[in-house]
PDB file of C-alpha atoms in Angstrom:
ATOM      1  CA  MET B1087      35.150  21.956 -29.445  1.00  0.00           C
ATOM      2  CA  GLU B1088      35.635  19.955 -26.286  1.00  0.00           C
ATOM      3  CA  LEU B1089      34.829  20.737 -22.651  1.00  0.00           C
ATOM      4  CA  HIS B1090      37.253  19.079 -20.241  1.00  0.00           C
ATOM      5  CA  PHE B1091      36.103  19.062 -16.616  1.00  0.00           C
ATOM      6  CA  LEU B1092      39.284  19.147 -14.536  1.00  0.00           C
ATOM      7  CA  GLY B1093      37.491  19.744 -11.246  1.00  0.00           C
ATOM      8  CA  THR B1094      33.793  19.404 -10.443  1.00  0.00           C
ATOM      9  CA  GLY B1095      33.680  19.806  -6.673  1.00  0.00           C
ATOM     10  CA  ALA B1096      32.566  22.678  -4.461  1.00  0.00           C
ATOM     11  CA  GLY B1097      34.380  24.448  -1.656  1.00  0.00           C
ATOM     12  CA  VAL B1098      36.865  21.732  -0.729  1.00  0.00           C
ATOM     13  CA  PRO B1099      38.177  18.774  -2.757  1.00  0.00           C
ATOM     14  CA  SER B1100      37.052  15.223  -2.110  1.00  0.00           C
ATOM     15  CA  LYS B1101      38.453  11.875  -3.257  1.00  0.00           C
ATOM     16  CA  GLN B1102      35.983  11.916  -6.140  1.00  0.00           C
ATOM     17  CA  ARG B1103      36.007  15.612  -7.095  1.00  0.00           C
ATOM     18  CA  ASN B1104      38.747  18.213  -7.298  1.00  0.00           C
ATOM     19  CA  THR B1105      38.016  21.933  -6.964  1.00  0.00           C
ATOM     20  CA  THR B1106      36.614  23.846  -9.922  1.00  0.00           C
ATOM     21  CA  ALA B1107      38.319  24.096 -13.313  1.00  0.00           C
ATOM     22  CA  ILE B1108      36.961  23.647 -16.833  1.00  0.00           C
ATOM     23  CA  ALA B1109      39.001  23.707 -20.046  1.00  0.00           C
ATOM     24  CA  LEU B1110      37.496  24.595 -23.416  1.00  0.00           C
ATOM     25  CA  LYS B1111      39.593  23.090 -26.202  1.00  0.00           C
ATOM     26  CA  PHE B1112      39.126  24.294 -29.761  1.00  0.00           C
ATOM     27  CA  LEU B1113      39.653  21.802 -32.566  1.00  0.00           C
ATOM     28  CA  ASN B1114      40.171  21.990 -36.341  1.00  0.00           C
ATOM     29  CA  ASP B1115      40.029  25.664 -37.382  1.00  0.00           C
ATOM     30  CA  TYR B1116      41.472  26.842 -34.050  1.00  0.00           C
ATOM     31  CA  LYS B1117      44.483  24.492 -33.965  1.00  0.00           C
ATOM     32  CA  GLY B1118      43.933  23.146 -30.473  1.00  0.00           C
ATOM     33  CA  ALA B1119      43.768  26.494 -28.693  1.00  0.00           C
ATOM     34  CA  LEU B1120      42.804  26.240 -25.029  1.00  0.00           C
ATOM     35  CA  TRP B1121      40.737  28.448 -22.708  1.00  0.00           C
ATOM     36  CA  LEU B1122      40.428  27.777 -18.993  1.00  0.00           C
ATOM     37  CA  PHE B1123      37.464  28.690 -16.780  1.00  0.00           C
ATOM     38  CA  ASP B1124      38.422  28.934 -13.122  1.00  0.00           C
ATOM     39  CA  CYS B1125      41.538  27.378 -11.713  1.00  0.00           C
ATOM     40  CA  GLY B1126      41.052  25.641  -8.400  1.00  0.00           C
ATOM     41  CA  GLU B1127      43.852  24.052  -6.430  1.00  0.00           C
ATOM     42  CA  ALA B1128      45.618  21.194  -8.301  1.00  0.00           C
ATOM     43  CA  THR B1129      44.290  22.201 -11.715  1.00  0.00           C
ATOM     44  CA  GLN B1130      47.692  21.627 -13.302  1.00  0.00           C
ATOM     45  CA  HIS B1131      47.885  18.195 -11.656  1.00  0.00           C
ATOM     46  CA  GLN B1132      44.531  17.264 -13.198  1.00  0.00           C
ATOM     47  CA  MET B1133      45.796  18.370 -16.603  1.00  0.00           C
ATOM     48  CA  LEU B1134      48.525  15.714 -16.378  1.00  0.00           C
ATOM     49  CA  TYR B1135      45.806  13.070 -16.839  1.00  0.00           C
ATOM     50  CA  THR B1136      44.634  14.666 -20.092  1.00  0.00           C
ATOM     51  CA  SER B1137      45.976  15.567 -23.533  1.00  0.00           C
ATOM     52  CA  LEU B1138      45.783  19.284 -22.683  1.00  0.00           C
ATOM     53  CA  LYS B1139      48.948  21.366 -22.953  1.00  0.00           C
ATOM     54  CA  LEU B1140      49.694  24.570 -21.065  1.00  0.00           C
ATOM     55  CA  SER B1141      51.558  25.816 -24.140  1.00  0.00           C
ATOM     56  CA  LYS B1142      48.171  25.969 -25.933  1.00  0.00           C
ATOM     57  CA  LEU B1143      46.546  27.994 -23.165  1.00  0.00           C
ATOM     58  CA  GLU B1144      45.517  31.404 -24.524  1.00  0.00           C
ATOM     59  CA  ARG B1145      42.928  32.747 -22.074  1.00  0.00           C
ATOM     60  CA  ILE B1146      41.826  32.151 -18.497  1.00  0.00           C
ATOM     61  CA  PHE B1147      38.398  33.312 -17.306  1.00  0.00           C
ATOM     62  CA  ILE B1148      37.931  33.530 -13.528  1.00  0.00           C
ATOM     63  CA  THR B1149      34.318  33.680 -12.353  1.00  0.00           C
ATOM     64  CA  HIS B1150      35.007  34.854  -8.792  1.00  0.00           C
ATOM     65  CA  LEU B1151      37.746  35.055  -6.196  1.00  0.00           C
ATOM     66  CA  HIS B1152      36.822  32.300  -3.760  1.00  0.00           C
ATOM     67  CA  GLY B1153      39.796  30.028  -3.135  1.00  0.00           C
ATOM     68  CA  ASP B1154      38.341  26.916  -4.733  1.00  0.00           C
ATOM     69  CA  HIS B1155      38.283  28.849  -8.018  1.00  0.00           C
ATOM     70  CA  ILE B1156      41.690  30.587  -7.954  1.00  0.00           C
ATOM     71  CA  TYR B1157      44.197  28.790  -5.699  1.00  0.00           C
ATOM     72  CA  GLY B1158      45.577  26.822  -8.653  1.00  0.00           C
ATOM     73  CA  LEU B1159      46.179  29.921 -10.759  1.00  0.00           C
ATOM     74  CA  PRO B1160      49.717  30.864  -9.634  1.00  0.00           C
ATOM     75  CA  GLY B1161      50.883  27.313 -10.276  1.00  0.00           C
ATOM     76  CA  VAL B1162      49.392  27.209 -13.763  1.00  0.00           C
ATOM     77  CA  LEU B1163      50.931  30.564 -14.671  1.00  0.00           C
ATOM     78  CA  GLY B1164      54.338  29.522 -13.386  1.00  0.00           C
ATOM     79  CA  SER B1165      54.339  26.055 -14.940  1.00  0.00           C
ATOM     80  CA  ARG B1166      53.345  27.481 -18.314  1.00  0.00           C
ATOM     81  CA  SER B1167      56.529  29.525 -18.179  1.00  0.00           C
ATOM     82  CA  PHE B1168      58.702  26.684 -16.838  1.00  0.00           C
ATOM     83  CA  GLN B1169      57.471  24.465 -19.675  1.00  0.00           C
ATOM     84  CA  GLY B1170      58.620  26.927 -22.310  1.00  0.00           C
ATOM     85  CA  GLY B1171      55.419  28.845 -22.960  1.00  0.00           C
ATOM     86  CA  LYS B1172      56.237  32.022 -24.896  1.00  0.00           C
ATOM     87  CA  SER B1173      52.948  33.146 -26.459  1.00  0.00           C
ATOM     88  CA  PRO B1174      50.797  35.832 -24.794  1.00  0.00           C
ATOM     89  CA  LEU B1175      48.234  34.851 -22.170  1.00  0.00           C
ATOM     90  CA  THR B1176      45.237  36.900 -21.006  1.00  0.00           C
ATOM     91  CA  VAL B1177      43.485  36.434 -17.664  1.00  0.00           C
ATOM     92  CA  TYR B1178      39.972  37.828 -17.162  1.00  0.00           C
ATOM     93  CA  GLY B1179      38.320  38.089 -13.780  1.00  0.00           C
ATOM     94  CA  PRO B1180      36.634  40.263 -11.130  1.00  0.00           C
ATOM     95  CA  LYS B1181      38.241  43.298  -9.555  1.00  0.00           C
ATOM     96  CA  GLY B1182      41.099  42.062  -7.387  1.00  0.00           C
ATOM     97  CA  ILE B1183      42.369  39.345  -9.731  1.00  0.00           C
ATOM     98  CA  ASP B1184      45.248  41.551 -10.901  1.00  0.00           C
ATOM     99  CA  LYS B1185      46.326  42.207  -7.309  1.00  0.00           C
ATOM    100  CA  PHE B1186      46.109  38.490  -6.460  1.00  0.00           C
ATOM    101  CA  ILE B1187      48.268  37.472  -9.421  1.00  0.00           C
ATOM    102  CA  LYS B1188      50.892  40.158  -8.859  1.00  0.00           C
ATOM    103  CA  ALA B1189      51.142  39.418  -5.131  1.00  0.00           C
ATOM    104  CA  THR B1190      51.508  35.647  -5.467  1.00  0.00           C
ATOM    105  CA  LEU B1191      54.004  35.826  -8.326  1.00  0.00           C
ATOM    106  CA  SER B1192      56.023  38.542  -6.589  1.00  0.00           C
ATOM    107  CA  ILE B1193      56.190  36.885  -3.169  1.00  0.00           C
ATOM    108  CA  SER B1194      57.116  33.509  -4.684  1.00  0.00           C
ATOM    109  CA  GLU B1195      59.583  35.186  -7.072  1.00  0.00           C
ATOM    110  CA  THR B1196      57.962  33.459 -10.041  1.00  0.00           C
ATOM    111  CA  HIS B1197      59.144  35.073 -13.270  1.00  0.00           C
ATOM    112  CA  LEU B1198      57.067  34.568 -16.392  1.00  0.00           C
ATOM    113  CA  HIS B1199      58.765  34.359 -19.774  1.00  0.00           C
ATOM    114  CA  TYR B1200      55.689  35.329 -21.752  1.00  0.00           C
ATOM    115  CA  PRO B1201      53.488  38.453 -21.942  1.00  0.00           C
ATOM    116  CA  LEU B1202      50.668  38.310 -19.361  1.00  0.00           C
ATOM    117  CA  LYS B1203      47.671  40.629 -19.623  1.00  0.00           C
ATOM    118  CA  VAL B1204      45.065  40.870 -16.867  1.00  0.00           C
ATOM    119  CA  VAL B1205      41.596  42.277 -17.596  1.00  0.00           C
ATOM    120  CA  GLU B1206      39.249  43.015 -14.694  1.00  0.00           C
ATOM    121  CA  VAL B1207      35.728  42.496 -16.011  1.00  0.00           C
ATOM    122  CA  GLU B1208      32.506  44.335 -15.246  1.00  0.00           C
ATOM    123  CA  ASP B1209      28.820  43.545 -15.553  1.00  0.00           C
ATOM    124  CA  GLY B1210      27.642  43.896 -19.157  1.00  0.00           C
ATOM    125  CA  MET B1211      31.124  43.842 -20.673  1.00  0.00           C
ATOM    126  CA  SER B1212      31.473  42.445 -24.191  1.00  0.00           C
ATOM    127  CA  ILE B1213      34.852  41.041 -25.234  1.00  0.00           C
ATOM    128  CA  ASP B1214      35.286  40.958 -29.002  1.00  0.00           C
ATOM    129  CA  LEU B1215      37.773  38.287 -30.045  1.00  0.00           C
ATOM    130  CA  LYS B1216      38.727  37.006 -33.484  1.00  0.00           C
ATOM    131  CA  SER B1217      36.646  33.847 -33.226  1.00  0.00           C
ATOM    132  CA  HIS B1218      34.130  34.674 -30.483  1.00  0.00           C
ATOM    133  CA  THR B1219      32.225  37.359 -28.700  1.00  0.00           C
ATOM    134  CA  VAL B1220      32.305  36.854 -24.932  1.00  0.00           C
ATOM    135  CA  THR B1221      29.509  38.449 -22.913  1.00  0.00           C
ATOM    136  CA  VAL B1222      30.037  38.983 -19.188  1.00  0.00           C
ATOM    137  CA  LYS B1223      27.256  39.381 -16.628  1.00  0.00           C
ATOM    138  CA  GLU B1224      27.263  39.521 -12.856  1.00  0.00           C
ATOM    139  CA  LEU B1225      25.482  36.759 -10.976  1.00  0.00           C
ATOM    140  CA  GLU B1226      24.206  36.555  -7.381  1.00  0.00           C
ATOM    141  CA  HIS B1227      26.751  35.149  -4.945  1.00  0.00           C
ATOM    142  CA  ALA B1228      28.316  35.950  -1.580  1.00  0.00           C
ATOM    143  CA  ILE B1229      31.066  37.865  -3.398  1.00  0.00           C
ATOM    144  CA  GLN B1230      31.125  39.298  -6.909  1.00  0.00           C
ATOM    145  CA  SER B1231      30.705  36.415  -9.341  1.00  0.00           C
ATOM    146  CA  PHE B1232      30.370  36.406 -13.121  1.00  0.00           C
ATOM    147  CA  GLY B1233      29.079  34.207 -15.899  1.00  0.00           C
ATOM    148  CA  TYR B1234      30.592  34.051 -19.392  1.00  0.00           C
ATOM    149  CA  ARG B1235      28.721  33.508 -22.655  1.00  0.00           C
ATOM    150  CA  MET B1236      30.981  32.460 -25.559  1.00  0.00           C
ATOM    151  CA  LYS B1237      29.246  33.076 -28.888  1.00  0.00           C
ATOM    152  CA  GLU B1238      31.207  31.699 -31.821  1.00  0.00           C
ATOM    153  CA  LYS B1239      31.138  34.005 -34.820  1.00  0.00           C
ATOM    154  CA  LYS B1240      29.589  32.733 -38.037  1.00  0.00           C
ATOM    155  CA  LYS B1241      31.807  30.473 -40.108  1.00  0.00           C
ATOM    156  CA  PRO B1242      32.207  30.566 -43.901  1.00  0.00           C
ATOM    157  CA  GLY B1243      29.734  28.389 -45.768  1.00  0.00           C
ATOM    158  CA  SER B1244      30.673  25.159 -47.532  1.00  0.00           C
ATOM    159  CA  LEU B1245      32.238  25.264 -50.967  1.00  0.00           C
ATOM    160  CA  LEU B1246      29.650  24.289 -53.616  1.00  0.00           C
ATOM    161  CA  VAL B1247      31.800  21.539 -55.105  1.00  0.00           C
ATOM    162  CA  ASP B1248      29.073  19.998 -57.265  1.00  0.00           C
ATOM    163  CA  ARG B1249      28.403  23.322 -58.908  1.00  0.00           C
ATOM    164  CA  LEU B1250      32.093  23.780 -59.706  1.00  0.00           C
ATOM    165  CA  LYS B1251      32.317  20.319 -61.208  1.00  0.00           C
ATOM    166  CA  GLU B1252      29.290  21.057 -63.374  1.00  0.00           C
ATOM    167  CA  ILE B1253      31.131  23.938 -65.018  1.00  0.00           C
ATOM    168  CA  GLY B1254      34.308  21.913 -65.426  1.00  0.00           C
ATOM    169  CA  VAL B1255      36.426  23.179 -62.540  1.00  0.00           C
ATOM    170  CA  LYS B1256      38.469  20.322 -61.126  1.00  0.00           C
ATOM    171  CA  PRO B1257      39.729  20.115 -57.519  1.00  0.00           C
ATOM    172  CA  GLY B1258      42.943  22.042 -56.965  1.00  0.00           C
ATOM    173  CA  PRO B1259      44.326  25.349 -55.702  1.00  0.00           C
ATOM    174  CA  ALA B1260      41.343  27.198 -57.182  1.00  0.00           C
ATOM    175  CA  TYR B1261      39.024  25.465 -54.705  1.00  0.00           C
ATOM    176  CA  ALA B1262      40.909  26.845 -51.703  1.00  0.00           C
ATOM    177  CA  ALA B1263      40.884  30.387 -53.107  1.00  0.00           C
ATOM    178  CA  LEU B1264      37.191  30.241 -53.992  1.00  0.00           C
ATOM    179  CA  LYS B1265      36.269  28.959 -50.531  1.00  0.00           C
ATOM    180  CA  LYS B1266      37.890  32.114 -49.126  1.00  0.00           C
ATOM    181  CA  GLY B1267      35.619  34.192 -51.370  1.00  0.00           C
ATOM    182  CA  GLU B1268      38.445  35.286 -53.647  1.00  0.00           C
ATOM    183  CA  ARG B1269      38.271  35.907 -57.389  1.00  0.00           C
ATOM    184  CA  VAL B1270      40.047  33.261 -59.454  1.00  0.00           C
ATOM    185  CA  THR B1271      41.193  33.342 -63.081  1.00  0.00           C
ATOM    186  CA  LEU B1272      41.148  29.871 -64.620  1.00  0.00           C
ATOM    187  CA  ASP B1273      43.552  28.587 -67.260  1.00  0.00           C
ATOM    188  CA  ASP B1274      40.876  29.043 -69.943  1.00  0.00           C
ATOM    189  CA  GLY B1275      40.490  32.725 -69.027  1.00  0.00           C
ATOM    190  CA  ARG B1276      37.239  32.477 -67.123  1.00  0.00           C
ATOM    191  CA  ILE B1277      37.019  34.601 -63.967  1.00  0.00           C
ATOM    192  CA  LEU B1278      35.090  33.150 -61.034  1.00  0.00           C
ATOM    193  CA  ASN B1279      33.930  35.023 -57.964  1.00  0.00           C
ATOM    194  CA  GLY B1280      34.311  32.900 -54.861  1.00  0.00           C
ATOM    195  CA  GLU B1281      31.193  34.405 -53.295  1.00  0.00           C
ATOM    196  CA  ASP B1282      29.137  32.722 -56.027  1.00  0.00           C
ATOM    197  CA  PHE B1283      30.393  29.270 -55.053  1.00  0.00           C
ATOM    198  CA  VAL B1284      30.138  29.311 -51.264  1.00  0.00           C
ATOM    199  CA  GLY B1285      26.988  28.446 -49.358  1.00  0.00           C
ATOM    200  CA  PRO B1286      25.423  30.544 -46.563  1.00  0.00           C
ATOM    201  CA  LYS B1287      27.533  31.211 -43.492  1.00  0.00           C
ATOM    202  CA  LYS B1288      27.157  28.642 -40.745  1.00  0.00           C
ATOM    203  CA  PRO B1289      26.028  29.780 -37.275  1.00  0.00           C
ATOM    204  CA  GLY B1290      28.575  29.259 -34.532  1.00  0.00           C
ATOM    205  CA  LYS B1291      28.086  27.429 -31.240  1.00  0.00           C
ATOM    206  CA  THR B1292      27.229  29.156 -27.976  1.00  0.00           C
ATOM    207  CA  VAL B1293      28.689  27.910 -24.703  1.00  0.00           C
ATOM    208  CA  VAL B1294      27.745  29.442 -21.358  1.00  0.00           C
ATOM    209  CA  ILE B1295      29.740  28.834 -18.182  1.00  0.00           C
ATOM    210  CA  LEU B1296      28.421  30.344 -14.975  1.00  0.00           C
ATOM    211  CA  GLY B1297      30.203  30.991 -11.721  1.00  0.00           C
ATOM    212  CA  ASP B1298      28.685  30.264  -8.320  1.00  0.00           C
ATOM    213  CA  THR B1299      25.225  31.783  -8.066  1.00  0.00           C
ATOM    214  CA  ARG B1300      21.741  31.714  -6.670  1.00  0.00           C
ATOM    215  CA  VAL B1301      18.921  31.717  -9.208  1.00  0.00           C
ATOM    216  CA  CYS B1302      19.019  35.138 -10.888  1.00  0.00           C
ATOM    217  CA  LYS B1303      17.840  36.825 -14.059  1.00  0.00           C
ATOM    218  CA  ASN B1304      21.320  37.307 -15.511  1.00  0.00           C
ATOM    219  CA  ALA B1305      21.918  33.557 -15.491  1.00  0.00           C
ATOM    220  CA  GLU B1306      18.881  33.126 -17.710  1.00  0.00           C
ATOM    221  CA  VAL B1307      19.905  36.014 -19.966  1.00  0.00           C
ATOM    222  CA  LEU B1308      23.364  34.566 -20.512  1.00  0.00           C
ATOM    223  CA  ALA B1309      21.983  31.079 -21.155  1.00  0.00           C
ATOM    224  CA  GLU B1310      19.342  32.062 -23.720  1.00  0.00           C
ATOM    225  CA  ASN B1311      19.316  29.540 -26.618  1.00  0.00           C
ATOM    226  CA  ALA B1312      22.792  28.260 -25.724  1.00  0.00           C
ATOM    227  CA  ASP B1313      24.049  24.988 -27.147  1.00  0.00           C
ATOM    228  CA  ILE B1314      25.627  24.131 -23.793  1.00  0.00           C
ATOM    229  CA  LEU B1315      24.987  25.591 -20.354  1.00  0.00           C
ATOM    230  CA  VAL B1316      27.368  24.714 -17.519  1.00  0.00           C
ATOM    231  CA  HIS B1317      25.605  25.524 -14.258  1.00  0.00           C
ATOM    232  CA  GLU B1318      26.536  24.887 -10.658  1.00  0.00           C
ATOM    233  CA  ALA B1319      24.371  22.428  -8.699  1.00  0.00           C
ATOM    234  CA  THR B1320      26.005  22.511  -5.302  1.00  0.00           C
ATOM    235  CA  PHE B1321      23.010  21.064  -3.457  1.00  0.00           C
ATOM    236  CA  MET B1322      20.099  18.667  -3.876  1.00  0.00           C
ATOM    237  CA  GLU B1323      16.602  20.120  -3.912  1.00  0.00           C
ATOM    238  CA  SER B1324      15.990  18.847  -0.366  1.00  0.00           C
ATOM    239  CA  ASP B1325      18.793  21.178   0.760  1.00  0.00           C
ATOM    240  CA  ARG B1326      17.251  24.226  -0.923  1.00  0.00           C
ATOM    241  CA  LYS B1327      17.319  26.302   2.270  1.00  0.00           C
ATOM    242  CA  ILE B1328      21.055  25.729   2.747  1.00  0.00           C
ATOM    243  CA  ALA B1329      21.678  26.496  -0.912  1.00  0.00           C
ATOM    244  CA  TYR B1330      19.964  29.854  -0.614  1.00  0.00           C
ATOM    245  CA  GLU B1331      21.752  30.763   2.613  1.00  0.00           C
ATOM    246  CA  TYR B1332      25.136  30.074   0.989  1.00  0.00           C
ATOM    247  CA  PHE B1333      24.278  31.797  -2.311  1.00  0.00           C
ATOM    248  CA  HIS B1334      24.252  28.575  -4.333  1.00  0.00           C
ATOM    249  CA  SER B1335      21.844  26.671  -6.586  1.00  0.00           C
ATOM    250  CA  THR B1336      20.188  23.262  -6.426  1.00  0.00           C
ATOM    251  CA  THR B1337      19.893  20.732  -9.214  1.00  0.00           C
ATOM    252  CA  VAL B1338      16.308  21.831  -9.841  1.00  0.00           C
ATOM    253  CA  ASP B1339      17.321  25.505  -9.936  1.00  0.00           C
ATOM    254  CA  ALA B1340      19.787  24.776 -12.724  1.00  0.00           C
ATOM    255  CA  ALA B1341      17.282  22.642 -14.630  1.00  0.00           C
ATOM    256  CA  ARG B1342      14.635  25.341 -14.459  1.00  0.00           C
ATOM    257  CA  ILE B1343      17.074  27.914 -15.841  1.00  0.00           C
ATOM    258  CA  ALA B1344      17.883  25.545 -18.703  1.00  0.00           C
ATOM    259  CA  ASN B1345      14.178  25.131 -19.450  1.00  0.00           C
ATOM    260  CA  ARG B1346      13.373  28.815 -19.392  1.00  0.00           C
ATOM    261  CA  ALA B1347      16.442  29.736 -21.435  1.00  0.00           C
ATOM    262  CA  ASN B1348      15.761  27.059 -24.075  1.00  0.00           C
ATOM    263  CA  VAL B1349      19.259  25.581 -23.967  1.00  0.00           C
ATOM    264  CA  SER B1350      20.140  22.407 -25.845  1.00  0.00           C
ATOM    265  CA  LYS B1351      22.229  20.701 -23.167  1.00  0.00           C
ATOM    266  CA  LEU B1352      22.740  21.299 -19.446  1.00  0.00           C
ATOM    267  CA  ILE B1353      25.875  20.140 -17.623  1.00  0.00           C
ATOM    268  CA  LEU B1354      25.880  20.230 -13.822  1.00  0.00           C
ATOM    269  CA  THR B1355      29.071  20.804 -11.848  1.00  0.00           C
ATOM    270  CA  HIS B1356      30.341  22.270  -8.540  1.00  0.00           C
ATOM    271  CA  ILE B1357      28.894  19.421  -6.474  1.00  0.00           C
ATOM    272  CA  SER B1358      29.142  19.525  -2.685  1.00  0.00           C
ATOM    273  CA  SER B1359      31.392  16.902  -1.090  1.00  0.00           C
ATOM    274  CA  ARG B1360      28.436  15.787   1.043  1.00  0.00           C
ATOM    275  CA  TYR B1361      27.097  13.875  -1.974  1.00  0.00           C
ATOM    276  CA  GLN B1362      29.150  10.753  -2.574  1.00  0.00           C
ATOM    277  CA  GLY B1363      28.628   7.592  -4.601  1.00  0.00           C
ATOM    278  CA  GLU B1364      25.004   6.802  -5.363  1.00  0.00           C
ATOM    279  CA  GLN B1365      23.910  10.232  -4.179  1.00  0.00           C
ATOM    280  CA  SER B1366      25.510  11.718  -7.290  1.00  0.00           C
ATOM    281  CA  ASN B1367      23.107   9.680  -9.411  1.00  0.00           C
ATOM    282  CA  LEU B1368      20.216  11.065  -7.381  1.00  0.00           C
ATOM    283  CA  LEU B1369      21.355  14.588  -8.255  1.00  0.00           C
ATOM    284  CA  LEU B1370      21.172  13.752 -11.954  1.00  0.00           C
ATOM    285  CA  LYS B1371      17.774  12.057 -11.694  1.00  0.00           C
ATOM    286  CA  GLU B1372      16.415  15.037  -9.820  1.00  0.00           C
ATOM    287  CA  ALA B1373      17.508  17.488 -12.525  1.00  0.00           C
ATOM    288  CA  ARG B1374      16.328  15.289 -15.409  1.00  0.00           C
ATOM    289  CA  LYS B1375      12.784  15.317 -14.058  1.00  0.00           C
ATOM    290  CA  VAL B1376      12.781  19.029 -14.900  1.00  0.00           C
ATOM    291  CA  PHE B1377      15.148  19.179 -17.887  1.00  0.00           C
ATOM    292  CA  LYS B1378      15.674  15.884 -19.686  1.00  0.00           C
ATOM    293  CA  ASN B1379      18.912  16.659 -21.550  1.00  0.00           C
ATOM    294  CA  THR B1380      20.954  17.110 -18.374  1.00  0.00           C
ATOM    295  CA  PHE B1381      24.357  15.604 -17.632  1.00  0.00           C
ATOM    296  CA  LEU B1382      26.336  15.474 -14.404  1.00  0.00           C
ATOM    297  CA  ALA B1383      30.041  16.171 -14.895  1.00  0.00           C
ATOM    298  CA  SER B1384      32.684  14.138 -13.113  1.00  0.00           C
ATOM    299  CA  ASP B1385      36.379  14.916 -12.957  1.00  0.00           C
ATOM    300  CA  LEU B1386      38.148  14.320 -16.297  1.00  0.00           C
ATOM    301  CA  ASP B1387      34.881  13.990 -18.243  1.00  0.00           C
ATOM    302  CA  ILE B1388      35.041  15.306 -21.825  1.00  0.00           C
ATOM    303  CA  PHE B1389      32.011  16.649 -23.690  1.00  0.00           C
ATOM    304  CA  THR B1390      32.501  17.058 -27.462  1.00  0.00           C
ATOM    305  CA  PHE B1391      30.277  19.231 -29.632  1.00  0.00           C
TER     306      PHE B1391
END
């Protein structure tokens, strides 16, 4: 999987950071499928600088309805259609997202040539998908804001190739069938059960992406033992009072959540435009004093895992 940060700013864009949007690209088994988390203004423009394709976009998860997280959504939906997208697309988000989409598409007379489904999420909702289970929990922000925990389902174990070779089974079509757990009849009449030649199932990865939030218990619950936690860090620790007043987090807030939740990697985003140049490095240093394996996302950064 890859995380593509299309926008890492907060509130308003700056020359260094566009408004919020993160793409999760699935590789190998998932054939390049794409999920999008938030869709700030100019998200589709940012995508032009990447290898991402709107035709691969399957799901969009909106954390909350502030403009810097949704003003790019009508454009993305329309361009996906204009570029020949035909496959279904599902948008998840807080109550009101359906009304926003319908109003903007209707007023602009934008007609989609693919099935669009809109799901308004609630606190505690669990979305069971073929490859993942997505857990939704409400955070603490000025308006309703959610975090999403993507837990990849267990994958089939590796084929025990050495064991097959020991009993004289050469590579070929039988290997593919056995890896699927199927029963195979060999040319010599022997019947093999695929379950006997596949190792234990492999645990999937867990990625957590939070919307705007103050420090709250649900952020920690969602992040528990995650491989990657994406957490807002709108303000430096010296601006803690402002952060609290505006329902946001500091770098240290995010790092403390990562520590308590035992995550493997923390990625900071949603950085206020007041921090430019060298100040961005200070944000990272500040967080790393609390949680060493912290990274500060910049626009168009890609994290592979």
